[in-house]
Short mmCIF file of C-alpha atoms and ligand atoms in Angstrom, two decimals:
data_model
loop_
_atom_site.label_atom_id
_atom_site.label_comp_id
_atom_site.label_asym_id
_atom_site.label_seq_id
_atom_site.Cartn_x
_atom_site.Cartn_y
_atom_site.Cartn_z
CA UNK L 110 168.27 229.10 16.01
CA UNK L 111 171.34 229.32 18.18
CA UNK L 112 173.69 232.28 17.98
CA UNK L 113 177.19 231.92 19.32
CA UNK L 114 179.52 234.56 20.65
CA UNK L 115 182.93 233.93 22.08
CA UNK L 116 184.62 236.47 24.26
CA UNK L 117 187.80 234.51 24.72
CA UNK L 118 190.11 236.88 22.89
CA UNK L 119 188.57 239.93 24.49
CA UNK L 120 188.84 238.60 28.00
CA UNK L 121 192.39 237.36 27.55
CA UNK L 122 193.45 240.76 26.19
CA UNK L 123 191.72 242.41 29.10
CA UNK L 124 193.51 240.14 31.54
CA UNK L 125 196.88 240.91 29.97
CA UNK L 126 196.30 244.66 30.03
CA UNK L 127 195.04 244.47 33.58
CA UNK L 128 198.15 242.46 34.51
CA UNK L 129 195.92 239.73 35.88
CA UNK L 130 196.73 236.86 33.56
CA UNK L 131 196.51 234.35 36.39
CA UNK L 132 193.65 235.86 38.36
CA UNK L 133 190.49 236.30 36.36
CA UNK L 134 190.75 235.40 32.73
CA UNK L 135 187.92 232.99 32.18
CA UNK L 136 186.45 232.99 28.71
CA UNK L 137 182.69 233.20 28.34
CA UNK L 138 180.83 231.61 25.45
CA UNK L 139 177.18 232.53 24.97
CA UNK L 140 174.45 230.58 23.19
CA UNK L 141 170.98 232.04 22.76
CA UNK L 142 167.73 230.22 22.11
CA UNK L 143 164.71 232.52 22.29
CA UNK L 144 164.65 234.13 25.75
CA UNK L 145 167.10 231.63 27.12
CA UNK L 146 170.85 232.09 27.20
CA UNK L 147 173.48 229.54 28.09
CA UNK L 148 176.84 230.79 29.30
CA UNK L 149 179.93 228.60 29.40
CA UNK L 150 182.81 229.97 31.44
CA UNK L 151 186.20 228.30 31.03
CA UNK L 152 189.29 229.21 33.03
CA UNK L 153 193.01 228.73 32.37
CA UNK L 154 193.01 225.44 34.30
CA UNK L 155 190.28 223.91 32.13
CA UNK L 156 187.55 224.16 34.74
CA UNK L 157 184.27 224.78 32.94
CA UNK L 158 180.97 226.06 34.31
CA UNK L 159 177.76 226.16 32.31
CA UNK L 160 174.87 228.27 33.48
CA UNK L 161 171.62 229.72 32.18
CA UNK L 162 169.49 232.79 32.81
CA UNK L 163 166.51 230.50 33.52
CA UNK L 164 166.47 230.29 37.31
CA UNK L 165 170.11 231.48 37.31
CA UNK L 166 170.82 227.74 37.20
CA UNK L 167 174.32 226.25 37.20
CA UNK L 168 173.86 223.36 34.78
CA UNK L 169 177.28 221.78 35.00
CA UNK L 170 180.70 222.18 36.62
CA UNK L 171 183.53 220.26 34.97
CA UNK L 172 186.32 219.78 37.52
CA UNK L 173 189.61 217.83 37.24
CA UNK L 174 190.22 214.93 39.62
CA UNK L 175 193.64 214.15 41.11
CA UNK L 176 194.75 212.71 37.73
CA UNK L 177 193.49 215.72 35.80
CA UNK L 178 190.43 213.86 34.50
CA UNK L 179 187.44 216.19 34.11
CA UNK L 180 184.13 215.17 35.67
CA UNK L 181 180.83 216.98 36.02
CA UNK L 182 180.23 217.43 39.75
CA UNK L 183 176.84 219.20 39.53
CA UNK L 184 173.53 217.35 39.27
CA UNK L 185 171.16 218.61 36.58
CA UNK L 186 170.13 218.35 32.96
CA UNK L 187 171.72 219.26 29.64
CA UNK L 188 168.51 220.69 28.13
CA UNK L 189 165.90 223.25 29.12
CA UNK L 190 162.93 220.93 28.51
CA UNK L 191 164.05 218.67 31.36
CA UNK L 192 164.30 221.62 33.76
CA UNK L 193 160.81 222.74 32.75
CA UNK L 194 159.06 219.37 32.54
CA UNK L 195 160.64 217.16 35.21
CA UNK L 196 157.83 215.85 37.42
CA UNK L 197 159.77 216.69 40.50
CA UNK L 198 161.76 219.94 40.59
CA UNK L 199 164.39 219.70 43.29
CA UNK L 200 165.91 223.15 42.56
CA UNK L 201 168.95 221.61 40.81
CA UNK L 202 171.65 224.29 40.53
CA UNK L 203 169.27 227.24 40.91
CA UNK L 204 169.28 230.47 42.84
CA UNK L 205 166.44 230.18 45.31
CA UNK L 206 164.54 233.21 46.55
CA UNK L 207 163.01 235.56 47.48
CA UNK L 208 163.40 233.55 50.68
CA UNK L 209 165.55 230.42 50.56
CA UNK L 210 164.31 227.71 52.95
CA UNK L 211 161.12 227.69 55.01
CA UNK L 212 158.83 230.31 56.48
CA UNK L 213 156.46 228.78 59.04
CA UNK L 214 152.87 228.49 57.78
CA UNK L 215 153.83 230.96 55.03
CA UNK L 216 153.15 233.94 57.29
CA UNK L 217 155.14 236.86 58.67
CA UNK L 218 154.49 240.34 59.98
CA UNK L 219 156.40 243.52 59.10
CA UNK L 220 155.52 246.79 60.82
CA UNK L 221 152.11 245.47 61.88
CA UNK L 222 151.07 244.15 58.44
CA UNK L 223 150.67 240.40 58.01
CA UNK L 224 151.78 238.81 54.74
CA UNK L 225 150.71 235.36 53.45
CA UNK L 226 152.71 233.17 51.10
CA UNK L 227 151.72 230.04 49.18
CA UNK L 228 151.99 226.87 51.27
CA UNK L 229 154.03 224.92 48.72
CA UNK L 230 155.65 222.62 51.31
CA UNK L 231 152.76 221.94 53.69
CA UNK L 232 152.30 223.39 56.22
CA UNK L 233 155.05 225.88 55.27
CA UNK L 234 156.34 228.04 52.45
CA UNK L 235 159.59 226.82 50.85
CA UNK L 236 162.16 228.55 48.62
CA UNK L 237 160.11 231.60 47.62
CA UNK L 238 156.82 229.92 46.75
CA UNK L 239 155.22 228.31 43.71
CA UNK L 240 157.22 230.30 41.18
CA UNK L 241 160.35 231.26 43.04
CA UNK L 242 163.50 232.77 41.59
CA UNK L 243 164.54 229.30 40.39
CA UNK L 244 161.65 229.25 37.87
CA UNK L 245 161.85 232.74 36.36
CA UNK L 246 163.81 234.11 33.42
CA UNK L 247 166.58 236.45 34.54
CA UNK L 248 168.22 239.03 32.29
CA UNK L 249 171.77 237.97 31.63
CA UNK L 250 174.85 239.73 30.34
CA UNK L 251 178.55 239.08 30.24
CA UNK L 252 180.36 241.49 32.56
CA UNK L 253 182.34 244.25 30.83
CA UNK L 254 185.59 242.59 31.88
CA UNK L 255 184.45 239.41 30.17
CA UNK L 256 185.06 236.89 32.94
CA UNK L 257 181.72 236.92 34.70
CA UNK L 258 178.00 236.65 34.01
CA UNK L 259 175.62 239.12 35.61
CA UNK L 260 171.99 238.03 36.02
CA UNK L 261 169.26 240.48 37.05
CA UNK L 262 165.68 239.98 38.08
CA UNK L 263 162.98 242.40 39.24
CA UNK L 264 160.58 240.67 41.60
CA UNK L 265 157.48 242.86 41.59
CA UNK L 266 155.67 244.12 44.66
CA UNK L 267 153.25 241.35 45.72
CA UNK L 268 154.93 238.58 43.69
CA UNK L 269 154.37 235.32 45.56
CA UNK L 270 152.89 237.43 48.38
CA UNK L 271 156.11 239.30 49.25
CA UNK L 272 156.09 243.09 49.74
CA UNK L 273 158.15 245.53 47.67
CA UNK L 274 159.71 245.70 44.24
CA UNK L 275 162.94 243.81 44.77
CA UNK L 276 165.75 244.39 42.29
CA UNK L 277 168.16 241.47 42.43
CA UNK L 278 171.50 240.86 40.81
CA UNK L 279 173.53 237.67 40.97
CA UNK L 280 177.02 237.63 39.45
CA UNK L 281 178.85 234.40 38.72
CA UNK L 282 182.62 234.81 38.31
CA UNK L 283 185.00 231.98 37.49
CA UNK L 284 188.58 232.68 38.57
CA UNK L 285 191.79 230.97 37.52
CA UNK L 286 192.13 229.75 41.11
CA UNK L 287 189.22 227.38 40.33
CA UNK L 288 186.73 229.43 42.29
CA UNK L 289 183.14 230.16 41.39
CA UNK L 290 182.38 233.44 43.12
CA UNK L 291 178.69 234.22 43.60
CA UNK L 292 177.89 237.85 44.42
CA UNK L 293 174.38 238.84 45.43
CA UNK L 294 173.04 242.38 45.43
CA UNK L 295 169.47 243.58 46.00
CA UNK L 296 167.46 246.68 46.81
CA UNK L 297 163.78 247.14 47.60
CA UNK L 298 161.21 249.92 47.84
CA UNK L 299 159.36 248.32 50.81
CA UNK L 300 160.70 246.34 53.75
CA UNK L 301 160.83 242.65 52.74
CA UNK L 302 162.39 239.39 53.86
CA UNK L 303 165.22 238.23 51.60
CA UNK L 304 167.44 235.17 51.79
CA UNK L 305 169.07 234.19 48.50
CA UNK L 306 171.13 231.06 48.10
CA UNK L 307 172.70 228.76 45.52
CA UNK L 308 171.13 225.31 45.37
CA UNK L 309 173.63 223.18 43.42
CA UNK L 310 173.63 219.49 44.32
CA UNK L 311 177.23 218.28 44.25
CA UNK L 312 178.63 214.81 43.82
CA UNK L 313 182.42 215.08 43.68
CA UNK L 314 182.63 211.54 42.20
CA UNK L 315 180.69 212.95 39.23
CA UNK L 316 176.93 213.39 38.84
CA UNK L 317 175.06 210.11 38.68
CA UNK L 318 177.95 208.13 40.20
CA UNK L 319 176.11 206.75 43.23
CA UNK L 320 175.57 208.32 46.62
CA UNK L 321 177.65 210.90 48.49
CA UNK L 322 177.87 209.07 51.83
CA UNK L 323 181.64 208.50 51.51
CA UNK L 324 182.41 212.21 51.03
CA UNK L 325 184.20 213.69 54.04
CA UNK L 326 182.57 216.85 55.28
CA UNK L 327 183.85 219.56 57.61
CA UNK L 328 181.48 222.30 58.72
CA UNK L 329 182.97 225.28 60.51
CA UNK L 330 180.15 225.32 63.03
CA UNK L 331 179.83 224.42 66.70
CA UNK L 332 176.08 224.98 66.77
CA UNK L 333 173.07 224.24 64.62
CA UNK L 334 169.38 225.12 64.56
CA UNK L 335 167.31 222.01 65.36
CA UNK L 336 163.84 221.83 63.87
CA UNK L 337 160.34 220.55 64.59
CA UNK L 338 158.76 217.77 62.51
CA UNK L 339 157.88 220.28 59.74
CA UNK L 340 161.54 221.42 59.55
CA UNK L 341 160.92 224.81 61.18
CA UNK L 342 163.66 225.78 63.69
CA UNK L 343 162.74 225.56 67.36
CA UNK L 344 164.71 228.79 67.96
CA UNK L 345 167.37 226.99 70.04
CA UNK L 346 171.01 226.80 68.90
CA UNK L 347 172.56 223.88 70.83
CA UNK L 348 176.15 222.69 70.45
CA UNK L 349 176.79 219.89 67.97
CA UNK L 350 179.39 218.23 70.18
CA UNK L 351 178.51 214.62 71.00
CA UNK L 352 175.75 214.48 68.36
CA UNK L 353 175.62 213.22 64.74
CA UNK L 354 175.61 216.92 63.78
CA UNK L 355 179.24 217.36 64.78
CA UNK L 356 181.22 217.96 61.56
CA UNK L 357 183.80 220.22 63.21
CA UNK L 358 186.41 217.67 62.08
CA UNK L 359 186.17 215.98 58.65
CA UNK L 360 183.77 213.03 58.85
CA UNK L 361 182.16 210.80 56.23
CA UNK L 362 178.61 212.05 55.62
CA UNK L 363 177.34 208.49 56.07
CA UNK L 364 179.12 207.84 59.37
CA UNK L 365 176.34 208.86 61.78
CA UNK L 366 173.46 209.32 59.38
CA UNK L 367 171.59 206.19 60.52
CA UNK L 368 172.01 206.82 64.23
CA UNK L 369 168.91 206.93 66.41
CA UNK L 370 168.26 210.66 66.59
CA UNK L 371 165.02 212.64 66.51
CA UNK L 372 166.52 215.41 64.37
CA UNK L 373 167.74 212.91 61.76
CA UNK L 374 164.25 211.39 61.74
CA UNK L 375 162.63 214.79 61.15
CA UNK L 376 165.01 215.56 58.28
CA UNK L 377 165.07 212.04 56.82
CA UNK L 378 168.84 212.50 57.28
CA UNK L 379 170.70 215.80 57.33
CA UNK L 380 168.51 218.72 56.25
CA UNK L 381 169.48 221.37 58.77
CA UNK L 382 171.03 224.78 59.18
CA UNK L 383 174.36 225.12 60.98
CA UNK L 384 175.40 228.34 62.74
CA UNK L 385 178.76 229.24 61.24
CA UNK L 386 181.67 230.14 63.51
CA UNK L 387 182.52 233.58 62.16
CA UNK L 388 185.30 234.22 64.71
CA UNK L 389 183.98 237.73 65.35
CA UNK L 390 183.90 238.47 61.61
CA UNK L 391 180.13 238.86 61.17
CA UNK L 392 179.29 239.69 57.56
CA UNK L 393 182.82 238.92 56.34
CA UNK L 394 183.96 236.13 54.04
CA UNK L 395 184.98 233.15 56.22
CA UNK L 396 185.41 229.42 55.64
CA UNK L 397 182.10 227.58 56.05
CA UNK L 398 182.65 224.06 54.73
CA UNK L 399 185.17 221.69 53.20
CA UNK L 400 184.24 218.47 51.38
CA UNK L 401 186.74 215.86 50.23
CA UNK L 402 185.97 212.85 48.05
CA UNK L 403 188.64 210.15 48.63
CA UNK L 404 188.30 208.10 45.43
CA UNK L 405 188.74 211.03 43.00
CA UNK L 406 190.68 213.36 45.32
CA UNK L 407 188.33 216.23 44.46
CA UNK L 408 187.81 218.82 47.14
CA UNK L 409 185.35 221.68 47.52
CA UNK L 410 185.81 224.56 49.96
CA UNK L 411 183.01 227.02 50.58
CA UNK L 412 183.45 230.47 52.08
CA UNK L 413 180.67 232.93 52.73
CA UNK L 414 179.68 236.23 54.26
CA UNK L 415 176.45 234.58 55.48
CA UNK L 416 175.89 233.46 59.10
CA UNK L 417 174.49 229.99 58.28
CA UNK L 418 174.64 227.01 55.97
CA UNK L 419 171.94 224.46 55.14
CA UNK L 420 173.44 221.02 54.69
CA UNK L 421 170.92 218.92 52.79
CA UNK L 422 172.13 215.51 51.67
CA UNK L 423 169.60 214.69 48.95
CA UNK L 424 167.25 212.71 51.20
CA UNK L 425 164.36 213.27 48.79
CA UNK L 426 166.19 211.92 45.74
CA UNK L 427 164.97 208.40 45.07
CA UNK L 428 166.35 207.29 41.72
CA UNK L 429 163.35 208.42 39.64
CA UNK L 430 165.08 211.46 38.16
CA UNK L 431 167.75 210.78 35.57
CA UNK L 432 170.35 213.43 34.95
CA UNK L 433 172.30 214.57 31.92
CA UNK L 434 174.27 211.36 31.55
CA UNK L 435 171.11 209.24 31.81
CA UNK L 436 172.12 207.79 35.17
CA UNK L 437 169.51 207.84 37.97
CA UNK L 438 169.95 210.26 40.84
CA UNK L 439 169.77 207.77 43.68
CA UNK L 440 168.84 208.41 47.32
CA UNK L 441 171.48 210.82 48.64
CA UNK L 442 173.07 211.04 45.19
CA UNK L 443 174.02 214.68 45.78
CA UNK L 444 174.46 217.17 48.62
CA UNK L 445 173.64 220.88 48.85
CA UNK L 446 175.51 223.35 51.01
CA UNK L 447 173.29 226.42 50.91
CA UNK L 448 174.87 229.49 52.46
CA UNK L 449 172.12 231.54 54.03
CA UNK L 450 170.49 233.32 56.96
CA UNK L 451 168.64 230.90 59.20
CA UNK L 452 165.32 229.35 58.16
CA UNK L 453 162.11 231.09 59.28
CA UNK L 454 164.04 234.16 60.48
CA UNK L 455 161.08 236.52 59.88
CA UNK L 456 159.29 234.66 62.71
CA UNK L 457 162.31 234.08 64.95
CA UNK L 458 163.25 237.22 66.91
CA UNK L 459 166.48 235.67 68.23
CA UNK L 460 167.91 234.98 64.73
CA UNK L 461 169.85 237.57 62.68
CA UNK L 462 167.35 239.68 60.76
CA UNK L 463 166.52 238.96 57.11
CA UNK L 464 164.43 242.09 56.60
CA UNK L 465 165.83 244.39 53.91
CA UNK L 466 164.83 248.04 54.35
CA UNK L 467 164.43 250.44 51.41
CA UNK L 468 167.38 252.53 52.57
CA UNK L 469 169.70 249.51 52.72
CA UNK L 470 171.41 247.22 50.23
CA UNK L 471 171.47 243.43 50.44
CA UNK L 472 175.06 242.35 49.74
CA UNK L 473 176.26 238.78 50.10
CA UNK L 474 179.09 236.66 48.71
CA UNK L 475 179.82 232.95 48.56
CA UNK L 476 182.90 231.32 47.03
CA UNK L 477 183.06 227.68 45.87
CA UNK L 478 186.69 226.65 45.44
CA UNK L 479 187.65 223.36 43.78
CA UNK L 480 190.93 221.49 44.03
CA UNK L 481 192.22 217.91 43.96
CA UNK L 482 194.77 216.09 46.08
C1 LIG R 1563 165.67 221.95 51.79
C2 LIG R 1563 165.04 220.59 51.69
C3 LIG R 1563 164.27 220.53 50.43
C4 LIG R 1563 165.20 220.80 49.27
C5 LIG R 1563 164.42 220.85 47.99
C6 LIG R 1563 166.56 222.13 50.63
O1 LIG R 1563 167.09 223.42 50.66
O2 LIG R 1563 166.38 222.10 52.99
O3 LIG R 1563 164.20 220.34 52.79
O4 LIG R 1563 163.65 219.30 50.25
O5 LIG R 1563 165.83 222.02 49.44
O6 LIG R 1563 165.14 220.31 46.99
#
C-alpha cells in the first residue's frame, strides 16, 4: 500500500515567506512502501531527483538538455527489487561508507588496536564491507523547510568491524539553481575511520544511451594517487602533466584511455583518486570537476569540501545489467566522480587523516550542479 504526501504548497509558501522564491523551493513528494520511502524533489526549473532511504540511493535525476528535453542522467533501477536482487551490485547512486574506497587487506590500527574488516574486494576491503551504508535502511524525513530530505543512520560499534557507534546524517537538497547539495554530518563515541561519498553513475546523454567516452572531463587537479595492481595507493602523488591522467583542461574521457600505461592497466581504465587543487582553501567548497556532453549540451559541475575525487569510468560494467529503461549498461556506460579523502588513508601516514575522534564532528559538502549549453 503506497501512501502519498505532497509538500508542494507548504514549501512554496515557505519560500515566499522566506523571500527565497528563486533559491530553494523544491517540492518534495513522498511515497511509502513498508520501511522504504521514495522521495521525489522537483525544482522550479523542472529538474527532478528521485531518491530512497534504502542505501540513501539517488534513483534518477531528470535534467533538461540544451533544447529543454528532460533525460535521466543517473544509472539505476525504477524498483526496489532490482536494487536488492541484481546479481552484481555496483553501488548505483548510493552513499558508500563507513569508508568509501579501499582499505588495504582490510586492516588498520588506531591507538595500538588492530581492526579487521571483511575482504569483499580481494585482497582488500571496499566501500564499507559486505553490508555497507549502500545496503542499509536509513531513516528519512523531509526537512522542516520542505526542500530537502534528511537521511540518518546509526552504524553500531563493531558493525562491519569498525569501532564506535557512528551517527550519520546525509541531507539532499535540490535548489532552483539546478544543484543537488549533499551535506554529510557524523559523530562517533570511539575513534574511527570515516570517508563517505556519493556513488551515482552519470551518463549525460541519458542512462542506457551507450558509453561515456565522448564526454569532456575537466578535473581541477595537478596530481593523483597512483596505485598498485590491487588498486591501493603507492603513497606517491606525482603530477599528471604529460600522462593520460591530465584532465586539467577539458578532454574527452576516451582520448587517452587506451594508451599504453601501467596505471590504466591496473584500473582497467580510469579508476583513480585525484588530489584536488584547493588553492589554499583546505576544507572549503571548491570546484573539483566539470563534465560536458557535446551531443545534448548537458553539463555537470562538482564542487566539494573534500581533498580528493575518485574518477571511475564504469570499467566493470559489461552490458549484463539492464537499467530502468531496459537498455543494457555497456562497458563504460556511466562514470562516477566520488568526492572523498584518499583511498587507504588509515594506512597512509602522508595522506590527510580520515580518523574521526569522539570530540570532533565529521562535516563535508558536495554540490552537483547541472546546466546545458
Ligand atoms: C571503485 C571501483 C569499484 C566501483 C564499484 C568505485 O568507487 O573505485 O574500483 O569497482 O566503485 O562499483
